[in-house]
Coordinates of C-alpha atoms in Angstrom, one line a residue:
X1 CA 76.1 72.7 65.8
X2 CA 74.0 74.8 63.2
X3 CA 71.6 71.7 62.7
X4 CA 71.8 70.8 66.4
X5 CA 70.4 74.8 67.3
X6 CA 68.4 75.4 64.4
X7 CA 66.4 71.8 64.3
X8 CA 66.8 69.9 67.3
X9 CA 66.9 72.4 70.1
X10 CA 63.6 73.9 68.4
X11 CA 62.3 70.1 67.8
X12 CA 62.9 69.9 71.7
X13 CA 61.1 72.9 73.2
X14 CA 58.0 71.8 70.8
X15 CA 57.9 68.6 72.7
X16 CA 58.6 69.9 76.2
X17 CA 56.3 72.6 75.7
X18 CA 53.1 69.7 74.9
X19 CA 54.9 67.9 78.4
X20 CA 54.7 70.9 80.3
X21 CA 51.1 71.6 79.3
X22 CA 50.1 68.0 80.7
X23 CA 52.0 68.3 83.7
X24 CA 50.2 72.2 84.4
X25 CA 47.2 70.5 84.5
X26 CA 48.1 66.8 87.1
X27 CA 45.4 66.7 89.6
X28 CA 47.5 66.6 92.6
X29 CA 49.4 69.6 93.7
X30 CA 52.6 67.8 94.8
X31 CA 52.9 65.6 91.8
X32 CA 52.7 68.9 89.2
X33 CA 55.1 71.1 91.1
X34 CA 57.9 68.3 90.8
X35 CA 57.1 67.6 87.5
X36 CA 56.8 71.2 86.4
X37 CA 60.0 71.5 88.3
X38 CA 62.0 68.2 87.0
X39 CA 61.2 70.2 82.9
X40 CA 62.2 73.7 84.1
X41 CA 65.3 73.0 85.6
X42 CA 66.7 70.0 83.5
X43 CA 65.5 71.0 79.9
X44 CA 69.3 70.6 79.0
X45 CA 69.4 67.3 79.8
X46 CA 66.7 66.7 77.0
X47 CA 68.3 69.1 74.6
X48 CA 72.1 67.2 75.0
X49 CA 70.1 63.4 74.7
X50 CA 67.8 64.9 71.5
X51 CA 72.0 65.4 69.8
X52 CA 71.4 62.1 69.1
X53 CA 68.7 62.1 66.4
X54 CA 71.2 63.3 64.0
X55 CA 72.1 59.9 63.7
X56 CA 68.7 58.5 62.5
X57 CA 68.1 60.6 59.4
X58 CA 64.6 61.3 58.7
X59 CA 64.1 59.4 61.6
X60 CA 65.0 62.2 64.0
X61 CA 61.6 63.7 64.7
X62 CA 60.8 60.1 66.3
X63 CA 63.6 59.8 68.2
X64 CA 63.6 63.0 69.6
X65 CA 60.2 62.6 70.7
X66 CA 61.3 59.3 72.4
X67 CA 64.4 61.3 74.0
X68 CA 62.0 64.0 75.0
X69 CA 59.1 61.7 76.8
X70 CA 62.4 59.3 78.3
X71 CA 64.3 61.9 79.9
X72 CA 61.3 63.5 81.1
X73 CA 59.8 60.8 83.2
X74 CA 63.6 59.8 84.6
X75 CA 63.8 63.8 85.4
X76 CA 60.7 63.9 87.0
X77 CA 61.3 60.4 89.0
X78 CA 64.3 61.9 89.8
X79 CA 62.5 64.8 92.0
X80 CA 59.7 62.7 92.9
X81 CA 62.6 60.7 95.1
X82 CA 65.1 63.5 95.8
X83 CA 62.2 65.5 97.1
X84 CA 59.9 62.8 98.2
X85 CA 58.5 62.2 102.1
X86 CA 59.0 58.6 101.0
X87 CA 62.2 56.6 101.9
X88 CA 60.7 53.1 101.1
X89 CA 62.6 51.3 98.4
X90 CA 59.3 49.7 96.8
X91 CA 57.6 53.1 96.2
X92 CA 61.3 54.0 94.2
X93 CA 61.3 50.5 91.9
X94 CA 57.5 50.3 91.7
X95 CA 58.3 54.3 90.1
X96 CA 61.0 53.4 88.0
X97 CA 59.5 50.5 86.3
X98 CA 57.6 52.9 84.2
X99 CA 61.3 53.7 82.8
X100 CA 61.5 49.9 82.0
X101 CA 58.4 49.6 80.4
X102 CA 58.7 52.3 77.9
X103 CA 61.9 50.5 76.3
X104 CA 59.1 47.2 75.8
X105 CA 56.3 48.1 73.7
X106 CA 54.1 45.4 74.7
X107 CA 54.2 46.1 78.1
X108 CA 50.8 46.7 80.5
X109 CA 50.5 50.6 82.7
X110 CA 50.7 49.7 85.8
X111 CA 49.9 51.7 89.2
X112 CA 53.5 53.6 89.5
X113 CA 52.2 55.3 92.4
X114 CA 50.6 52.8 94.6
X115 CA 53.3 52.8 97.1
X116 CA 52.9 56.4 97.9
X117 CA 50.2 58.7 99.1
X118 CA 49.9 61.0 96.3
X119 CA 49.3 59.4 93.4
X120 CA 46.4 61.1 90.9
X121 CA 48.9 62.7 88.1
X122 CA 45.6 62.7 85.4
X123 CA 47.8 60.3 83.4
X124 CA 51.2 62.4 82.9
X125 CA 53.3 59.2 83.3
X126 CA 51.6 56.8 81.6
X127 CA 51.1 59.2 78.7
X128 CA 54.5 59.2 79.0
X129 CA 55.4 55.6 78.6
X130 CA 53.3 55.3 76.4
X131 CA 54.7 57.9 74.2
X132 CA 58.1 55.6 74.4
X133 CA 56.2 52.8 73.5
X134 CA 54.7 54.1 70.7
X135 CA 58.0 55.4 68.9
X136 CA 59.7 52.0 69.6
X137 CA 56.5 49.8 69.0
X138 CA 56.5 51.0 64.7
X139 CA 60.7 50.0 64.2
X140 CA 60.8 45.9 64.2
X141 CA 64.7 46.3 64.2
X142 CA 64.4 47.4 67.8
X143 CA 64.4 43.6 69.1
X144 CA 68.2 44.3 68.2
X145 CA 68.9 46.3 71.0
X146 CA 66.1 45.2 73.4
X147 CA 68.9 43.3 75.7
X148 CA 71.1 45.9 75.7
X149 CA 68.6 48.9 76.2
X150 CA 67.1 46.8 78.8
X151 CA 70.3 46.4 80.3
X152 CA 71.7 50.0 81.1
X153 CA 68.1 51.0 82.6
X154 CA 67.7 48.0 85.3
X155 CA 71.2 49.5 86.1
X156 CA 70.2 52.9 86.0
X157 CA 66.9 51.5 88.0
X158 CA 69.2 49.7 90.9
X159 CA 70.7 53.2 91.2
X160 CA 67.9 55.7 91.6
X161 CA 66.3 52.5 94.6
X162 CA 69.8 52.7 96.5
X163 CA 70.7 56.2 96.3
X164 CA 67.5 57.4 97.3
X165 CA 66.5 55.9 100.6
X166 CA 67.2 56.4 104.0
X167 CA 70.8 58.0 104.1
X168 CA 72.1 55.9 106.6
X169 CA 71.2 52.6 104.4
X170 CA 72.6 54.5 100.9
X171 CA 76.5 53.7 100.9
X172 CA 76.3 50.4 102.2
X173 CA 73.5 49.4 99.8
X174 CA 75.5 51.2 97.0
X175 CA 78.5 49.1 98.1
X176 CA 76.9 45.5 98.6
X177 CA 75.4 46.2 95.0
X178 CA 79.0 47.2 93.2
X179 CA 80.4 43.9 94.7
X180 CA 78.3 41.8 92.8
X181 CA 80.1 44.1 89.1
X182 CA 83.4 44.8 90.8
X183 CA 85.1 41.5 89.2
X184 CA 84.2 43.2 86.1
X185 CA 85.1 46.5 86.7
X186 CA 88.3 46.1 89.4
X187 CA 89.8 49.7 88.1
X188 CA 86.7 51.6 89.4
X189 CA 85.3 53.0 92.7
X190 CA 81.9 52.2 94.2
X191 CA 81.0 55.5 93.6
X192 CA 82.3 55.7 90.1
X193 CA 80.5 52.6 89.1
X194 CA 77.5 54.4 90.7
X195 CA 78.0 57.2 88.6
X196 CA 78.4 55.0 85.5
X197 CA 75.2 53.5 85.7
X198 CA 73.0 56.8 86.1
X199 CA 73.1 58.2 82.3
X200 CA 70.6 57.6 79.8
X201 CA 73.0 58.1 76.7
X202 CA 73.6 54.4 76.0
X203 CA 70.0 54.0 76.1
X204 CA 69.3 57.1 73.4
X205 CA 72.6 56.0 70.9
X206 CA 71.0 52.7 71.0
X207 CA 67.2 53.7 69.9
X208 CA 69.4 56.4 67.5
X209 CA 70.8 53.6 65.5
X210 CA 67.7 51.7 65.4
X211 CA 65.4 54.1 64.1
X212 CA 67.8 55.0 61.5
X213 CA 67.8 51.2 60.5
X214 CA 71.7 51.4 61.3
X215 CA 71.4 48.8 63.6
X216 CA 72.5 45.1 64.0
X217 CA 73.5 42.6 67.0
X218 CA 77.1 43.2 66.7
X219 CA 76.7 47.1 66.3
X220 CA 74.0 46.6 69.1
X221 CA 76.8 45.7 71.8
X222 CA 79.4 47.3 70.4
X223 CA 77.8 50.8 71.4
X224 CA 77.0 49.4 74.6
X225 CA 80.7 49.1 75.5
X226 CA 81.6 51.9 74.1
X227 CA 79.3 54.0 76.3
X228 CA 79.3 51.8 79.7
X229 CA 81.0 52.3 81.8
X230 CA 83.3 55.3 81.1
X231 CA 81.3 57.5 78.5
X232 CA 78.1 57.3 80.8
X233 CA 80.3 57.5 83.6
X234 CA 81.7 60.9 82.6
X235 CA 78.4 62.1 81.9
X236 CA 77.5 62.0 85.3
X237 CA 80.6 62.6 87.0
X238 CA 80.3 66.1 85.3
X239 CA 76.4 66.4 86.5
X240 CA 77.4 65.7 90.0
X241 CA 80.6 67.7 89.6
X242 CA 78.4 70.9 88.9
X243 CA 76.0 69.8 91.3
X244 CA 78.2 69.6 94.4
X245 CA 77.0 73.0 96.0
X246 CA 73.9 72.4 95.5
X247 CA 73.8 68.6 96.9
X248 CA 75.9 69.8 100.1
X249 CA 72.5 72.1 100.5
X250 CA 70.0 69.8 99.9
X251 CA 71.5 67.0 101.7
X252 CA 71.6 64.9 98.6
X253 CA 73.9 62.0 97.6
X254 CA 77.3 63.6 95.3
X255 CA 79.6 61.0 94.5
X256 CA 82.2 63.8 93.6
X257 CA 82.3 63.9 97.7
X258 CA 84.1 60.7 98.3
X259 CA 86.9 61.8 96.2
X260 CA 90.1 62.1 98.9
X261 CA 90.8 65.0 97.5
X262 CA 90.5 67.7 94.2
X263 CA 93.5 66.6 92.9
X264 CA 92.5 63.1 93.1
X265 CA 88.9 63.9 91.9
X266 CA 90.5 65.7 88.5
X267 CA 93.4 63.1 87.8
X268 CA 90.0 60.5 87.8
X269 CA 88.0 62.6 85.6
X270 CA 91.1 62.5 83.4
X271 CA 91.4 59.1 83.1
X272 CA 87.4 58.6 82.2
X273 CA 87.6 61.5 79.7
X274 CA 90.9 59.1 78.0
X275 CA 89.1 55.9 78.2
X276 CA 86.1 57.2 77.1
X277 CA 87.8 58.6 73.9
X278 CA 89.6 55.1 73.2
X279 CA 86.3 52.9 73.6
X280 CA 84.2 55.6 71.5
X281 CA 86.9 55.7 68.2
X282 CA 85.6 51.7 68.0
X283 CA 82.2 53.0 67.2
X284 CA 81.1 53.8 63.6
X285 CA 80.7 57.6 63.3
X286 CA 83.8 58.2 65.5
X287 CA 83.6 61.6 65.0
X288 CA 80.0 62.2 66.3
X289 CA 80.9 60.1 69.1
X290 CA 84.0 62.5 70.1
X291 CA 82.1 65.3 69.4
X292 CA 79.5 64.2 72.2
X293 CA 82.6 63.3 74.9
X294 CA 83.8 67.1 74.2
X295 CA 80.3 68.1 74.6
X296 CA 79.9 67.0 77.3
X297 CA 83.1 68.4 79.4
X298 CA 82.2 71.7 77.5
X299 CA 79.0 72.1 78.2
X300 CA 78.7 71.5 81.7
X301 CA 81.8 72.6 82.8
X302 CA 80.1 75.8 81.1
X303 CA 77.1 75.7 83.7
X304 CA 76.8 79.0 85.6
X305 CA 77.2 76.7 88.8
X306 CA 80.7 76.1 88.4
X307 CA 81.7 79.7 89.1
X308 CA 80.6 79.3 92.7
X309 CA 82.8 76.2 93.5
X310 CA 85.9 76.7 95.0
X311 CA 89.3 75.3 92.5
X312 CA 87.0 75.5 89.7
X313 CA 88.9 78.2 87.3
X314 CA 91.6 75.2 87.8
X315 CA 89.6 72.0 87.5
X316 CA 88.1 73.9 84.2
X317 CA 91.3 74.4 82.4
X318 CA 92.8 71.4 82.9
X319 CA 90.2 69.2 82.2
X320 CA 89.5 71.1 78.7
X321 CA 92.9 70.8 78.0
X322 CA 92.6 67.3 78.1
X323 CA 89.4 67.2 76.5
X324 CA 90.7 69.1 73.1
X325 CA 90.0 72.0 71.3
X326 CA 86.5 71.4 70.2
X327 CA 85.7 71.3 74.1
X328 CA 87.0 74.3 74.9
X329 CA 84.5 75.1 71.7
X330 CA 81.9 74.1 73.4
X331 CA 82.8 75.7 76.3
X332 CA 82.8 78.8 74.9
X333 CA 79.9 78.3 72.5
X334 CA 77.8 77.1 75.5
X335 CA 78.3 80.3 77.9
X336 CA 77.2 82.0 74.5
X337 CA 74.0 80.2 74.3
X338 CA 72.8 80.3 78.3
X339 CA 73.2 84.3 77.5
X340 CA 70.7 84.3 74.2
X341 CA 68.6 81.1 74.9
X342 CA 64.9 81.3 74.7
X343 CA 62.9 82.0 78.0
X344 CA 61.1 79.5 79.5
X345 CA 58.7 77.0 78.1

């Protein structure tokens, strides 16, 4: 945790701050408040991903500028279609294959906007891609993971194009697609395996490995199971957990919602924190790998938000209890650091 606030959180803000200072000056006035927005509000998510780099050595700068310019563009997708005018399904996949071809090098720009009416950004997504590109493009050991990378985000992809369009079209959609990976995954709910495929993490332990030249094909899908389904699936369980107040105002998709009940909803995050700890202790570097599943529960059950939602002082015990003693340290640790954290970028 020393390392982690003394050299990567620092190592973060540096590349946020160069992201914010391209995103002050996009052309178009919608387009640089949401991205603007999608930084200031969701630098954790960049500052949990960038953990990661820890694993690549010397290596870490890169990945954490990889981390940085990743989470940023699915962030700032992320508002462009939570807070869009747009409900057309085209305009959301035409978006989100920018996210697809940052993890392929070779890969042409294309128009990301062209199914939507604002669309002049002065190059803030493309930069970004190409900032992904870069990093991956110099490490031939990334053909490794390729498959796998490639993978998790056309999941993550499918996602952000159902969940986003007209809400009377979302559950069904959401449901018609889980049929197609239910066989697979019988022990989960539509909304879990939703859930699952909306975090980034396998993606940034896979380009972690590889530019630490820790990587092979085995290794390769190895971490993939290990972090899909229940690992990512925690992950963003806990994001829409802390979220729920917020969603219920904004009229946004929670999957936390179609829980029966609380109890229900707790006994399930449970199970994924338990399963998530089994599959993880498979993975080389156990330990790390722990340490990021009581991380997680830690820090966000450590969010400010949770204090306004009603059974929280509950949920938040029991869960930590669960989780072990090193997430009630990071529990603790994290309602530390919101108090002395920097100011923003």
């Amino acid at each position: 945790m020393y390392k982690v606030y003394k050299e990567v959180f620092p190592s973060v803000h540096r590349e946020l701050k160069y992201w914010v200072d391209r995103a002050e000056a996009i052309p178009n006035e919608e387009l640089r408040t949401q991205a603007l927005a999608s930084i200031e509000a969701k630098t954790f998510h960049c500052e949990g991903g960038a953990i990661y780099s820890v694993l690549a050595g010397h290596h870490a700068p890169d990945v954490v500028r990889f981390i940085v310019a990743y989470q940023t563009i699915s962030d700032y997708l992320d508002n462009l279609c939570d807070r869009s005018t747009s409900m057309d399904p085209e305009d959301f996949r035409m978006l989100h294959e920018s996210m697809l071809d940052a993890l392929n090098p070779e890969n042409e720009l294309k128009d990301y906007y062209q199914f939507r009416e604002d669309q002049e950004d002065g190059g803030y997504l493309g930069d970004l891609v190409k900032t992904c590109q870069n990093v991956l493009g110099k490490y031939p050991q990334y053909e490794n993971v390729r498959y796998h990378t490639g993978k998790l985000c056309a999941l993550y992809v499918d996602l952000q194009v159902h969940k986003h369009v007209m809400e009377e079209e979302r559950i069904p959609r959401l449901m018609n697609w889980f049929e197609n990976h239910q066989e697979e995954w019988p022990d989960l709910e539509w909304y879990e395996f939703s859930a699952c495929t909306g975090s980034t993490l396998g993606i940034f332990c896979l380009v972690s490995y590889t530019l630490g030249d820790r990587i092979d094909g085995r290794l390769a899908q190895q971490i993939e199971k290990s972090y899909f389904p229940f690992m990512q699936g925690l992950h963003i369980l806990l994001d829409y957990y802390i979220d729920q107040e917020e969603d219920e105002v904004e009229g946004d998709l929670n999957f936390c919602s179609y829980y029966n009940h609380d109890g229900q909803m707790k006994e399930r995050f449970k199970y994924f924190v338990t399963q998530t700890n089994e599959e993880v202790s498979k993975l080389p570097d156990s330990n790390f790998h722990q340490m990021i599943r009581k991380g997680l529960v830690g820090m966000y059950l450590a969010d400010r938000k949770v204090d306004r939602l009603k059974g929280a002082e509950t949920f938040v015990k029991d869960l930590l209890k669960v989780s072990g003693r090193k997430a009630t340290f990071f529990y603790y640790n994290t309602k530390m650091y919101h108090k002395i954290k920097p100011g923003r970028l």
